[in-house]
């Protein structure tokens, strides 16, 4: 990857649902209940209002991931077949009908190529898949404002006595590329506070490390079925005692080296060459929160409807009035 901010890999280390890099710490969560198509009007309005409040309370920046997931008709229908009573007079007919339904749906879902006699080329026809979306959110956690650095009194004073260089670097915003137990406790407290508030509005839970690993691995594979493969990476770090405190030292490029793909930059597009396929990713700048009027123009639903099967990553960043 090129050595500039656009291509710096955003992950140095993951612990529980916290992601650390050289500049910040992010907390990852999964949101449930965003399947608008199965909601009535009042439920849609409630979700939309909750989403508006969520965006307002993001500390500085966040990313929302919308990942399409094809509904497995075999997994959905087979349990219903198994529930048919043995003495049910319609068991045989119902079983045949259900089996045929599975067969037809699976056939429709297959991608295929059809020869076009006009262009004399094979044209790709995407399968008619039923999709659901998994929704994830990653928020940037702030340790506190500059004034908090002074107002915490005894705790900060003790920290400066034990680790004066690290404390000063934190105050000046200089990364040390290490993660202390104190850092982890502070960030964990921050994400717990965020989770408690949002749990009153959403069905939300912290991500597991294995889920974050799998989401990281799919970054260069978006749009291809291999992106759905689950991975579990071991912790590539050193743990040492420093100033009577446990400190984690992430191994350099440990996460970056696990992600494959050759990145080529185009005009508002990334072309990522993988083994046997290419992932195309494009970008759209939105200068403010899109209109959230109801009904019909909820922007997450609109994006889902317009981009069938596309994986979507929405970046949100707050700016001050001066900026």
PDB file of C-alpha atoms in Angstrom:
ATOM      1  CA  UNK A   1       0.000   0.000   0.000  1.00  0.00           C
ATOM      2  CA  UNK A   2       1.224   3.512  -0.765  1.00  0.00           C
ATOM      3  CA  UNK A   3       2.785   5.440   2.065  1.00  0.00           C
ATOM      4  CA  UNK A   4       0.271   8.231   2.471  1.00  0.00           C
ATOM      5  CA  UNK A   5      -2.813   8.856   4.567  1.00  0.00           C
ATOM      6  CA  UNK A   6      -5.238   7.578   1.943  1.00  0.00           C
ATOM      7  CA  UNK A   7      -3.617   4.150   1.884  1.00  0.00           C
ATOM      8  CA  UNK A   8      -2.486   3.748   5.491  1.00  0.00           C
ATOM      9  CA  UNK A   9      -4.084   0.597   6.863  1.00  0.00           C
ATOM     10  CA  UNK A  10      -6.487   1.708   9.618  1.00  0.00           C
ATOM     11  CA  UNK A  11      -5.887  -1.131  12.110  1.00  0.00           C
ATOM     12  CA  UNK A  12      -2.872  -1.821  14.306  1.00  0.00           C
ATOM     13  CA  UNK A  13      -4.463  -3.929  17.008  1.00  0.00           C
ATOM     14  CA  UNK A  14      -7.867  -5.251  18.131  1.00  0.00           C
ATOM     15  CA  UNK A  15      -8.907  -6.084  21.671  1.00  0.00           C
ATOM     16  CA  UNK A  16     -12.510  -7.114  22.339  1.00  0.00           C
ATOM     17  CA  UNK A  17     -14.521  -4.643  20.228  1.00  0.00           C
ATOM     18  CA  UNK A  18     -11.885  -1.877  20.288  1.00  0.00           C
ATOM     19  CA  UNK A  19      -9.749  -1.080  17.237  1.00  0.00           C
ATOM     20  CA  UNK A  20      -6.504   0.826  17.744  1.00  0.00           C
ATOM     21  CA  UNK A  21      -4.394   2.620  15.158  1.00  0.00           C
ATOM     22  CA  UNK A  22      -1.685   5.284  15.346  1.00  0.00           C
ATOM     23  CA  UNK A  23      -4.164   8.127  15.743  1.00  0.00           C
ATOM     24  CA  UNK A  24      -7.353   6.938  17.397  1.00  0.00           C
ATOM     25  CA  UNK A  25      -9.430   4.180  18.936  1.00  0.00           C
ATOM     26  CA  UNK A  26     -12.705   2.957  17.452  1.00  0.00           C
ATOM     27  CA  UNK A  27     -15.440   0.844  19.015  1.00  0.00           C
ATOM     28  CA  UNK A  28     -17.382  -1.572  16.806  1.00  0.00           C
ATOM     29  CA  UNK A  29     -21.065  -2.476  17.219  1.00  0.00           C
ATOM     30  CA  UNK A  30     -23.714  -4.394  15.313  1.00  0.00           C
ATOM     31  CA  UNK A  31     -27.137  -2.819  14.857  1.00  0.00           C
ATOM     32  CA  UNK A  32     -30.207  -4.997  14.384  1.00  0.00           C
ATOM     33  CA  UNK A  33     -33.694  -4.019  13.256  1.00  0.00           C
ATOM     34  CA  UNK A  34     -32.856  -2.034  10.099  1.00  0.00           C
ATOM     35  CA  UNK A  35     -34.820  -4.228   7.700  1.00  0.00           C
ATOM     36  CA  UNK A  36     -37.239  -1.492   6.581  1.00  0.00           C
ATOM     37  CA  UNK A  37     -39.127  -3.748   4.185  1.00  0.00           C
ATOM     38  CA  UNK A  38     -40.528  -5.784   7.082  1.00  0.00           C
ATOM     39  CA  UNK A  39     -41.539  -2.734   9.169  1.00  0.00           C
ATOM     40  CA  UNK A  40     -44.799  -0.818   9.195  1.00  0.00           C
ATOM     41  CA  UNK A  41     -44.881   2.983   8.930  1.00  0.00           C
ATOM     42  CA  UNK A  42     -44.734   3.691  12.656  1.00  0.00           C
ATOM     43  CA  UNK A  43     -41.754   1.325  13.059  1.00  0.00           C
ATOM     44  CA  UNK A  44     -39.942   3.030  10.168  1.00  0.00           C
ATOM     45  CA  UNK A  45     -40.471   6.446  11.754  1.00  0.00           C
ATOM     46  CA  UNK A  46     -39.187   5.178  15.098  1.00  0.00           C
ATOM     47  CA  UNK A  47     -36.031   3.719  13.524  1.00  0.00           C
ATOM     48  CA  UNK A  48     -35.441   6.917  11.569  1.00  0.00           C
ATOM     49  CA  UNK A  49     -35.812   9.140  14.635  1.00  0.00           C
ATOM     50  CA  UNK A  50     -33.444   6.906  16.592  1.00  0.00           C
ATOM     51  CA  UNK A  51     -30.905   7.014  13.764  1.00  0.00           C
ATOM     52  CA  UNK A  52     -31.035  10.815  13.749  1.00  0.00           C
ATOM     53  CA  UNK A  53     -30.291  10.908  17.477  1.00  0.00           C
ATOM     54  CA  UNK A  54     -27.468   8.405  17.016  1.00  0.00           C
ATOM     55  CA  UNK A  55     -25.760  10.592  14.413  1.00  0.00           C
ATOM     56  CA  UNK A  56     -26.108  13.645  16.662  1.00  0.00           C
ATOM     57  CA  UNK A  57     -24.325  11.858  19.518  1.00  0.00           C
ATOM     58  CA  UNK A  58     -21.323  10.592  17.544  1.00  0.00           C
ATOM     59  CA  UNK A  59     -18.286  12.109  19.344  1.00  0.00           C
ATOM     60  CA  UNK A  60     -16.222  13.036  16.274  1.00  0.00           C
ATOM     61  CA  UNK A  61     -16.446  10.524  13.433  1.00  0.00           C
ATOM     62  CA  UNK A  62     -17.989   7.182  12.581  1.00  0.00           C
ATOM     63  CA  UNK A  63     -18.470   4.634   9.832  1.00  0.00           C
ATOM     64  CA  UNK A  64     -21.685   2.763   9.082  1.00  0.00           C
ATOM     65  CA  UNK A  65     -21.306  -0.490   7.133  1.00  0.00           C
ATOM     66  CA  UNK A  66     -24.220  -1.998   5.206  1.00  0.00           C
ATOM     67  CA  UNK A  67     -23.267  -5.511   4.152  1.00  0.00           C
ATOM     68  CA  UNK A  68     -25.658  -7.476   1.922  1.00  0.00           C
ATOM     69  CA  UNK A  69     -26.321 -11.059   2.878  1.00  0.00           C
ATOM     70  CA  UNK A  70     -28.138 -13.441   0.554  1.00  0.00           C
ATOM     71  CA  UNK A  71     -31.004 -15.241   2.259  1.00  0.00           C
ATOM     72  CA  UNK A  72     -30.398 -19.002   2.204  1.00  0.00           C
ATOM     73  CA  UNK A  73     -33.718 -20.429   0.996  1.00  0.00           C
ATOM     74  CA  UNK A  74     -32.681 -23.942   2.048  1.00  0.00           C
ATOM     75  CA  UNK A  75     -32.038 -22.747   5.589  1.00  0.00           C
ATOM     76  CA  UNK A  76     -35.282 -20.745   5.641  1.00  0.00           C
ATOM     77  CA  UNK A  77     -37.655 -23.357   4.217  1.00  0.00           C
ATOM     78  CA  UNK A  78     -36.178 -26.653   5.425  1.00  0.00           C
ATOM     79  CA  UNK A  79     -37.163 -26.109   9.100  1.00  0.00           C
ATOM     80  CA  UNK A  80     -40.786 -25.664   8.011  1.00  0.00           C
ATOM     81  CA  UNK A  81     -40.690 -29.018   6.213  1.00  0.00           C
ATOM     82  CA  UNK A  82     -39.312 -30.681   9.323  1.00  0.00           C
ATOM     83  CA  UNK A  83     -42.196 -29.318  11.406  1.00  0.00           C
ATOM     84  CA  UNK A  84     -44.894 -31.082   9.358  1.00  0.00           C
ATOM     85  CA  UNK A  85     -46.563 -33.769  11.467  1.00  0.00           C
ATOM     86  CA  UNK A  86     -46.142 -37.361  10.285  1.00  0.00           C
ATOM     87  CA  UNK A  87     -49.901 -37.987  10.408  1.00  0.00           C
ATOM     88  CA  UNK A  88     -50.748 -34.798   8.500  1.00  0.00           C
ATOM     89  CA  UNK A  89     -52.741 -35.835   5.372  1.00  0.00           C
ATOM     90  CA  UNK A  90     -51.081 -33.007   3.403  1.00  0.00           C
ATOM     91  CA  UNK A  91     -47.528 -33.933   4.432  1.00  0.00           C
ATOM     92  CA  UNK A  92     -46.552 -35.531   1.109  1.00  0.00           C
ATOM     93  CA  UNK A  93     -47.991 -32.726  -1.052  1.00  0.00           C
ATOM     94  CA  UNK A  94     -46.567 -29.994   1.183  1.00  0.00           C
ATOM     95  CA  UNK A  95     -43.119 -31.582   1.195  1.00  0.00           C
ATOM     96  CA  UNK A  96     -43.054 -31.870  -2.606  1.00  0.00           C
ATOM     97  CA  UNK A  97     -44.183 -28.237  -2.973  1.00  0.00           C
ATOM     98  CA  UNK A  98     -41.565 -26.975  -0.508  1.00  0.00           C
ATOM     99  CA  UNK A  99     -38.761 -29.012  -2.115  1.00  0.00           C
ATOM    100  CA  UNK A 100     -39.697 -27.672  -5.557  1.00  0.00           C
ATOM    101  CA  UNK A 101     -39.810 -24.121  -4.177  1.00  0.00           C
ATOM    102  CA  UNK A 102     -36.261 -24.489  -2.831  1.00  0.00           C
ATOM    103  CA  UNK A 103     -35.096 -25.853  -6.190  1.00  0.00           C
ATOM    104  CA  UNK A 104     -36.648 -22.969  -8.178  1.00  0.00           C
ATOM    105  CA  UNK A 105     -35.355 -20.258  -5.828  1.00  0.00           C
ATOM    106  CA  UNK A 106     -31.819 -21.678  -5.880  1.00  0.00           C
ATOM    107  CA  UNK A 107     -31.898 -21.829  -9.684  1.00  0.00           C
ATOM    108  CA  UNK A 108     -33.051 -18.202  -9.935  1.00  0.00           C
ATOM    109  CA  UNK A 109     -30.312 -17.092  -7.532  1.00  0.00           C
ATOM    110  CA  UNK A 110     -27.484 -18.467  -9.688  1.00  0.00           C
ATOM    111  CA  UNK A 111     -25.389 -15.986 -11.684  1.00  0.00           C
ATOM    112  CA  UNK A 112     -25.089 -16.885 -15.358  1.00  0.00           C
ATOM    113  CA  UNK A 113     -23.782 -15.745 -18.729  1.00  0.00           C
ATOM    114  CA  UNK A 114     -26.068 -15.471 -21.779  1.00  0.00           C
ATOM    115  CA  UNK A 115     -24.769 -15.090 -25.332  1.00  0.00           C
ATOM    116  CA  UNK A 116     -25.933 -11.870 -27.015  1.00  0.00           C
ATOM    117  CA  UNK A 117     -26.134 -12.416 -30.811  1.00  0.00           C
ATOM    118  CA  UNK A 118     -26.072  -8.647 -31.449  1.00  0.00           C
ATOM    119  CA  UNK A 119     -22.818  -7.948 -29.622  1.00  0.00           C
ATOM    120  CA  UNK A 120     -21.585 -11.525 -30.105  1.00  0.00           C
ATOM    121  CA  UNK A 121     -20.445 -11.522 -26.486  1.00  0.00           C
ATOM    122  CA  UNK A 122     -21.444 -13.337 -23.323  1.00  0.00           C
ATOM    123  CA  UNK A 123     -23.359 -11.006 -21.014  1.00  0.00           C
ATOM    124  CA  UNK A 124     -23.359 -11.463 -17.272  1.00  0.00           C
ATOM    125  CA  UNK A 125     -26.807 -11.828 -15.684  1.00  0.00           C
ATOM    126  CA  UNK A 126     -26.880 -11.522 -11.914  1.00  0.00           C
ATOM    127  CA  UNK A 127     -28.995 -14.044 -10.071  1.00  0.00           C
ATOM    128  CA  UNK A 128     -32.263 -12.956  -8.492  1.00  0.00           C
ATOM    129  CA  UNK A 129     -31.200 -13.182  -4.861  1.00  0.00           C
ATOM    130  CA  UNK A 130     -33.200 -12.187  -1.806  1.00  0.00           C
ATOM    131  CA  UNK A 131     -30.985  -9.902   0.257  1.00  0.00           C
ATOM    132  CA  UNK A 132     -30.901  -8.760   3.838  1.00  0.00           C
ATOM    133  CA  UNK A 133     -28.432  -6.233   5.208  1.00  0.00           C
ATOM    134  CA  UNK A 134     -26.212  -6.563   8.247  1.00  0.00           C
ATOM    135  CA  UNK A 135     -25.583  -3.119   9.739  1.00  0.00           C
ATOM    136  CA  UNK A 136     -22.412  -2.244  11.646  1.00  0.00           C
ATOM    137  CA  UNK A 137     -21.209   1.014  13.147  1.00  0.00           C
ATOM    138  CA  UNK A 138     -17.713   2.034  14.231  1.00  0.00           C
ATOM    139  CA  UNK A 139     -17.363   5.190  16.320  1.00  0.00           C
ATOM    140  CA  UNK A 140     -14.212   7.116  17.136  1.00  0.00           C
ATOM    141  CA  UNK A 141     -13.724   7.329  20.899  1.00  0.00           C
ATOM    142  CA  UNK A 142     -12.328  10.443  22.539  1.00  0.00           C
ATOM    143  CA  UNK A 143     -10.517  10.212  25.847  1.00  0.00           C
ATOM    144  CA  UNK A 144     -11.786  13.683  26.681  1.00  0.00           C
ATOM    145  CA  UNK A 145     -11.310  17.349  25.897  1.00  0.00           C
ATOM    146  CA  UNK A 146      -8.060  19.105  26.673  1.00  0.00           C
ATOM    147  CA  UNK A 147      -9.641  20.572  29.792  1.00  0.00           C
ATOM    148  CA  UNK A 148     -10.303  17.037  31.046  1.00  0.00           C
ATOM    149  CA  UNK A 149      -6.572  16.462  31.055  1.00  0.00           C
ATOM    150  CA  UNK A 150      -6.268  19.072  33.792  1.00  0.00           C
ATOM    151  CA  UNK A 151      -9.579  18.619  35.598  1.00  0.00           C
ATOM    152  CA  UNK A 152      -9.014  14.980  36.565  1.00  0.00           C
ATOM    153  CA  UNK A 153      -6.531  16.157  39.153  1.00  0.00           C
ATOM    154  CA  UNK A 154      -5.011  13.335  41.179  1.00  0.00           C
ATOM    155  CA  UNK A 155      -5.411  10.659  38.510  1.00  0.00           C
ATOM    156  CA  UNK A 156      -3.628  12.696  35.850  1.00  0.00           C
ATOM    157  CA  UNK A 157      -0.958  13.887  38.289  1.00  0.00           C
ATOM    158  CA  UNK A 158      -0.194  10.292  39.286  1.00  0.00           C
ATOM    159  CA  UNK A 159      -0.089   9.264  35.627  1.00  0.00           C
ATOM    160  CA  UNK A 160       2.392  12.049  34.800  1.00  0.00           C
ATOM    161  CA  UNK A 161       4.630  11.003  37.689  1.00  0.00           C
ATOM    162  CA  UNK A 162       4.679   7.368  36.513  1.00  0.00           C
ATOM    163  CA  UNK A 163       4.826   7.986  32.751  1.00  0.00           C
ATOM    164  CA  UNK A 164       5.690  11.656  32.126  1.00  0.00           C
ATOM    165  CA  UNK A 165       6.799  11.170  28.521  1.00  0.00           C
ATOM    166  CA  UNK A 166       3.713   9.173  27.536  1.00  0.00           C
ATOM    167  CA  UNK A 167       1.389  11.591  29.344  1.00  0.00           C
ATOM    168  CA  UNK A 168       2.955  14.597  27.618  1.00  0.00           C
ATOM    169  CA  UNK A 169       2.802  12.906  24.221  1.00  0.00           C
ATOM    170  CA  UNK A 170      -0.884  12.101  24.735  1.00  0.00           C
ATOM    171  CA  UNK A 171      -1.565  15.712  25.655  1.00  0.00           C
ATOM    172  CA  UNK A 172       0.246  16.892  22.499  1.00  0.00           C
ATOM    173  CA  UNK A 173      -1.449  14.233  20.359  1.00  0.00           C
ATOM    174  CA  UNK A 174       1.745  12.305  19.592  1.00  0.00           C
ATOM    175  CA  UNK A 175       1.271   8.561  19.108  1.00  0.00           C
ATOM    176  CA  UNK A 176       3.543   6.164  20.960  1.00  0.00           C
ATOM    177  CA  UNK A 177       2.191   3.085  19.124  1.00  0.00           C
ATOM    178  CA  UNK A 178       1.663   1.312  22.443  1.00  0.00           C
ATOM    179  CA  UNK A 179      -1.540   0.589  24.346  1.00  0.00           C
ATOM    180  CA  UNK A 180      -1.487   0.620  28.119  1.00  0.00           C
ATOM    181  CA  UNK A 181      -4.023  -1.000  30.412  1.00  0.00           C
ATOM    182  CA  UNK A 182      -5.002   2.512  31.452  1.00  0.00           C
ATOM    183  CA  UNK A 183      -5.720   3.407  27.797  1.00  0.00           C
ATOM    184  CA  UNK A 184      -7.880   0.322  27.433  1.00  0.00           C
ATOM    185  CA  UNK A 185      -9.835   1.049  30.631  1.00  0.00           C
ATOM    186  CA  UNK A 186     -10.561   4.616  29.535  1.00  0.00           C
ATOM    187  CA  UNK A 187     -11.762   3.595  26.072  1.00  0.00           C
ATOM    188  CA  UNK A 188     -13.793   0.702  27.455  1.00  0.00           C
ATOM    189  CA  UNK A 189     -15.561   3.101  29.811  1.00  0.00           C
ATOM    190  CA  UNK A 190     -16.309   5.410  26.873  1.00  0.00           C
ATOM    191  CA  UNK A 191     -17.793   2.696  24.669  1.00  0.00           C
ATOM    192  CA  UNK A 192     -19.808   1.319  27.603  1.00  0.00           C
ATOM    193  CA  UNK A 193     -21.373   4.753  28.144  1.00  0.00           C
ATOM    194  CA  UNK A 194     -22.221   4.974  24.433  1.00  0.00           C
ATOM    195  CA  UNK A 195     -23.682   1.451  24.465  1.00  0.00           C
ATOM    196  CA  UNK A 196     -25.879   2.113  27.504  1.00  0.00           C
ATOM    197  CA  UNK A 197     -27.437   5.175  25.872  1.00  0.00           C
ATOM    198  CA  UNK A 198     -27.966   3.604  22.447  1.00  0.00           C
ATOM    199  CA  UNK A 199     -29.364   0.362  23.907  1.00  0.00           C
ATOM    200  CA  UNK A 200     -32.445   2.351  24.887  1.00  0.00           C
ATOM    201  CA  UNK A 201     -33.033   3.128  21.186  1.00  0.00           C
ATOM    202  CA  UNK A 202     -31.594   0.187  19.257  1.00  0.00           C
ATOM    203  CA  UNK A 203     -30.977  -3.511  19.383  1.00  0.00           C
ATOM    204  CA  UNK A 204     -27.205  -2.993  19.559  1.00  0.00           C
ATOM    205  CA  UNK A 205     -24.327  -5.118  20.805  1.00  0.00           C
ATOM    206  CA  UNK A 206     -20.506  -4.908  20.825  1.00  0.00           C
ATOM    207  CA  UNK A 207     -18.732  -6.790  18.057  1.00  0.00           C
ATOM    208  CA  UNK A 208     -16.582  -9.797  18.794  1.00  0.00           C
ATOM    209  CA  UNK A 209     -12.925  -9.725  17.767  1.00  0.00           C
ATOM    210  CA  UNK A 210     -13.522 -12.504  15.224  1.00  0.00           C
ATOM    211  CA  UNK A 211     -16.229 -10.366  13.568  1.00  0.00           C
ATOM    212  CA  UNK A 212     -13.846  -7.406  13.308  1.00  0.00           C
ATOM    213  CA  UNK A 213     -11.170  -9.697  11.826  1.00  0.00           C
ATOM    214  CA  UNK A 214     -13.633 -10.907   9.173  1.00  0.00           C
ATOM    215  CA  UNK A 215     -14.789  -7.356   8.367  1.00  0.00           C
ATOM    216  CA  UNK A 216     -11.134  -6.305   7.999  1.00  0.00           C
ATOM    217  CA  UNK A 217     -10.355  -9.185   5.642  1.00  0.00           C
ATOM    218  CA  UNK A 218     -13.277  -8.311   3.346  1.00  0.00           C
ATOM    219  CA  UNK A 219     -12.146  -4.705   2.709  1.00  0.00           C
ATOM    220  CA  UNK A 220     -10.288  -5.626  -0.500  1.00  0.00           C
ATOM    221  CA  UNK A 221     -12.846  -8.266  -1.553  1.00  0.00           C
ATOM    222  CA  UNK A 222     -16.045  -6.229  -1.518  1.00  0.00           C
ATOM    223  CA  UNK A 223     -18.536  -7.399  -4.114  1.00  0.00           C
ATOM    224  CA  UNK A 224     -17.178 -10.957  -4.299  1.00  0.00           C
ATOM    225  CA  UNK A 225     -18.526 -14.034  -2.527  1.00  0.00           C
ATOM    226  CA  UNK A 226     -15.135 -14.711  -0.897  1.00  0.00           C
ATOM    227  CA  UNK A 227     -15.677 -11.569   1.203  1.00  0.00           C
ATOM    228  CA  UNK A 228     -18.183 -13.531   3.293  1.00  0.00           C
ATOM    229  CA  UNK A 229     -15.585 -16.029   4.487  1.00  0.00           C
ATOM    230  CA  UNK A 230     -15.043 -15.914   8.245  1.00  0.00           C
ATOM    231  CA  UNK A 231     -11.497 -15.523   9.547  1.00  0.00           C
ATOM    232  CA  UNK A 232      -9.986 -15.575  13.000  1.00  0.00           C
ATOM    233  CA  UNK A 233      -6.579 -13.973  13.435  1.00  0.00           C
ATOM    234  CA  UNK A 234      -4.298 -14.510  16.400  1.00  0.00           C
ATOM    235  CA  UNK A 235      -3.090 -11.533  18.436  1.00  0.00           C
ATOM    236  CA  UNK A 236       0.146 -10.263  16.897  1.00  0.00           C
ATOM    237  CA  UNK A 237       1.517  -8.197  19.743  1.00  0.00           C
ATOM    238  CA  UNK A 238       3.940  -8.141  22.642  1.00  0.00           C
ATOM    239  CA  UNK A 239       2.852  -7.589  26.241  1.00  0.00           C
ATOM    240  CA  UNK A 240       5.447  -6.066  28.570  1.00  0.00           C
ATOM    241  CA  UNK A 241       5.549  -4.486  32.014  1.00  0.00           C
ATOM    242  CA  UNK A 242       6.417  -0.808  31.921  1.00  0.00           C
ATOM    243  CA  UNK A 243       6.287   1.568  34.894  1.00  0.00           C
ATOM    244  CA  UNK A 244       4.328  -1.015  36.916  1.00  0.00           C
ATOM    245  CA  UNK A 245       1.719  -1.248  34.171  1.00  0.00           C
ATOM    246  CA  UNK A 246       1.001  -3.808  31.459  1.00  0.00           C
ATOM    247  CA  UNK A 247       1.630  -2.351  28.000  1.00  0.00           C
ATOM    248  CA  UNK A 248       0.650  -3.854  24.627  1.00  0.00           C
ATOM    249  CA  UNK A 249       3.019  -3.284  21.700  1.00  0.00           C
ATOM    250  CA  UNK A 250       1.295  -4.203  18.397  1.00  0.00           C
ATOM    251  CA  UNK A 251       3.619  -5.810  15.856  1.00  0.00           C
ATOM    252  CA  UNK A 252       4.136  -3.498  12.911  1.00  0.00           C
ATOM    253  CA  UNK A 253       1.790  -4.114   9.946  1.00  0.00           C
ATOM    254  CA  UNK A 254       0.422  -7.304  11.543  1.00  0.00           C
ATOM    255  CA  UNK A 255      -3.122  -6.636  10.301  1.00  0.00           C
ATOM    256  CA  UNK A 256      -2.069  -4.966   7.073  1.00  0.00           C
ATOM    257  CA  UNK A 257      -0.008  -7.983   5.989  1.00  0.00           C
ATOM    258  CA  UNK A 258      -3.020 -10.287   6.334  1.00  0.00           C
ATOM    259  CA  UNK A 259      -5.118  -8.337   3.848  1.00  0.00           C
ATOM    260  CA  UNK A 260      -4.460  -9.185   0.205  1.00  0.00           C
ATOM    261  CA  UNK A 261      -5.064  -7.240  -2.999  1.00  0.00           C
ATOM    262  CA  UNK A 262      -3.295  -4.879  -5.412  1.00  0.00           C
ATOM    263  CA  UNK A 263      -4.840  -1.398  -5.220  1.00  0.00           C
ATOM    264  CA  UNK A 264      -5.046   0.819  -8.300  1.00  0.00           C
ATOM    265  CA  UNK A 265      -6.456   4.331  -7.902  1.00  0.00           C
ATOM    266  CA  UNK A 266      -8.684   5.864 -10.544  1.00  0.00           C
ATOM    267  CA  UNK A 267     -10.993   8.891 -10.735  1.00  0.00           C
ATOM    268  CA  UNK A 268     -13.195   8.461  -7.623  1.00  0.00           C
ATOM    269  CA  UNK A 269     -12.679   4.720  -7.802  1.00  0.00           C
ATOM    270  CA  UNK A 270     -10.441   2.014  -6.393  1.00  0.00           C
ATOM    271  CA  UNK A 271      -9.739  -1.063  -8.489  1.00  0.00           C
ATOM    272  CA  UNK A 272      -8.459  -3.889  -6.270  1.00  0.00           C
ATOM    273  CA  UNK A 273      -6.973  -6.907  -8.025  1.00  0.00           C
ATOM    274  CA  UNK A 274      -7.343 -10.185  -6.148  1.00  0.00           C
ATOM    275  CA  UNK A 275      -6.573 -13.759  -7.089  1.00  0.00           C
ATOM    276  CA  UNK A 276      -9.095 -14.443  -9.854  1.00  0.00           C
ATOM    277  CA  UNK A 277     -11.370 -11.407  -9.446  1.00  0.00           C
ATOM    278  CA  UNK A 278     -11.416  -7.613  -9.178  1.00  0.00           C
ATOM    279  CA  UNK A 279     -13.214  -5.507  -6.563  1.00  0.00           C
ATOM    280  CA  UNK A 280     -14.415  -2.082  -7.740  1.00  0.00           C
ATOM    281  CA  UNK A 281     -15.111   0.519  -5.048  1.00  0.00           C
ATOM    282  CA  UNK A 282     -16.309   4.069  -5.627  1.00  0.00           C
ATOM    283  CA  UNK A 283     -16.910   7.160  -3.492  1.00  0.00           C
ATOM    284  CA  UNK A 284     -19.544   9.869  -3.149  1.00  0.00           C
ATOM    285  CA  UNK A 285     -19.111  12.989  -1.027  1.00  0.00           C
ATOM    286  CA  UNK A 286     -22.184  14.186   0.910  1.00  0.00           C
ATOM    287  CA  UNK A 287     -21.652  17.549   2.597  1.00  0.00           C
ATOM    288  CA  UNK A 288     -24.435  17.219   5.149  1.00  0.00           C
ATOM    289  CA  UNK A 289     -26.905  14.680   6.474  1.00  0.00           C
ATOM    290  CA  UNK A 290     -29.320  13.885   3.607  1.00  0.00           C
ATOM    291  CA  UNK A 291     -32.982  14.734   3.970  1.00  0.00           C
ATOM    292  CA  UNK A 292     -34.681  12.361   6.377  1.00  0.00           C
ATOM    293  CA  UNK A 293     -38.245  13.256   5.489  1.00  0.00           C
ATOM    294  CA  UNK A 294     -40.749  10.420   5.712  1.00  0.00           C
ATOM    295  CA  UNK A 295     -42.010   8.440   3.899  1.00  0.00           C
ATOM    296  CA  UNK A 296     -39.916   7.123   1.065  1.00  0.00           C
ATOM    297  CA  UNK A 297     -36.631   9.025   1.287  1.00  0.00           C
ATOM    298  CA  UNK A 298     -34.873   7.467   4.276  1.00  0.00           C
ATOM    299  CA  UNK A 299     -31.340   7.573   2.935  1.00  0.00           C
ATOM    300  CA  UNK A 300     -30.151   4.164   4.171  1.00  0.00           C
ATOM    301  CA  UNK A 301     -33.207   2.489   2.619  1.00  0.00           C
ATOM    302  CA  UNK A 302     -32.728   4.539  -0.558  1.00  0.00           C
ATOM    303  CA  UNK A 303     -29.103   3.426  -0.835  1.00  0.00           C
ATOM    304  CA  UNK A 304     -30.125  -0.189  -0.320  1.00  0.00           C
ATOM    305  CA  UNK A 305     -32.829   0.055  -2.984  1.00  0.00           C
ATOM    306  CA  UNK A 306     -30.552   1.749  -5.540  1.00  0.00           C
ATOM    307  CA  UNK A 307     -27.526  -0.503  -5.069  1.00  0.00           C
ATOM    308  CA  UNK A 308     -28.800  -4.052  -5.214  1.00  0.00           C
ATOM    309  CA  UNK A 309     -26.186  -6.294  -3.662  1.00  0.00           C
ATOM    310  CA  UNK A 310     -23.661  -3.503  -3.136  1.00  0.00           C
ATOM    311  CA  UNK A 311     -21.701  -3.223   0.079  1.00  0.00           C
ATOM    312  CA  UNK A 312     -21.922   0.342   1.377  1.00  0.00           C
ATOM    313  CA  UNK A 313     -19.663   2.201   3.795  1.00  0.00           C
ATOM    314  CA  UNK A 314     -20.902   5.596   5.018  1.00  0.00           C
ATOM    315  CA  UNK A 315     -18.269   7.863   6.595  1.00  0.00           C
ATOM    316  CA  UNK A 316     -19.548  10.500   9.014  1.00  0.00           C
ATOM    317  CA  UNK A 317     -17.302  13.227  10.394  1.00  0.00           C
ATOM    318  CA  UNK A 318     -18.266  16.193  12.532  1.00  0.00           C
ATOM    319  CA  UNK A 319     -16.798  19.617  11.872  1.00  0.00           C
ATOM    320  CA  UNK A 320     -16.892  22.681  14.066  1.00  0.00           C
ATOM    321  CA  UNK A 321     -18.429  25.918  12.792  1.00  0.00           C
ATOM    322  CA  UNK A 322     -14.905  27.330  12.363  1.00  0.00           C
ATOM    323  CA  UNK A 323     -13.867  24.373  10.190  1.00  0.00           C
TER     324      UNK A 323
END
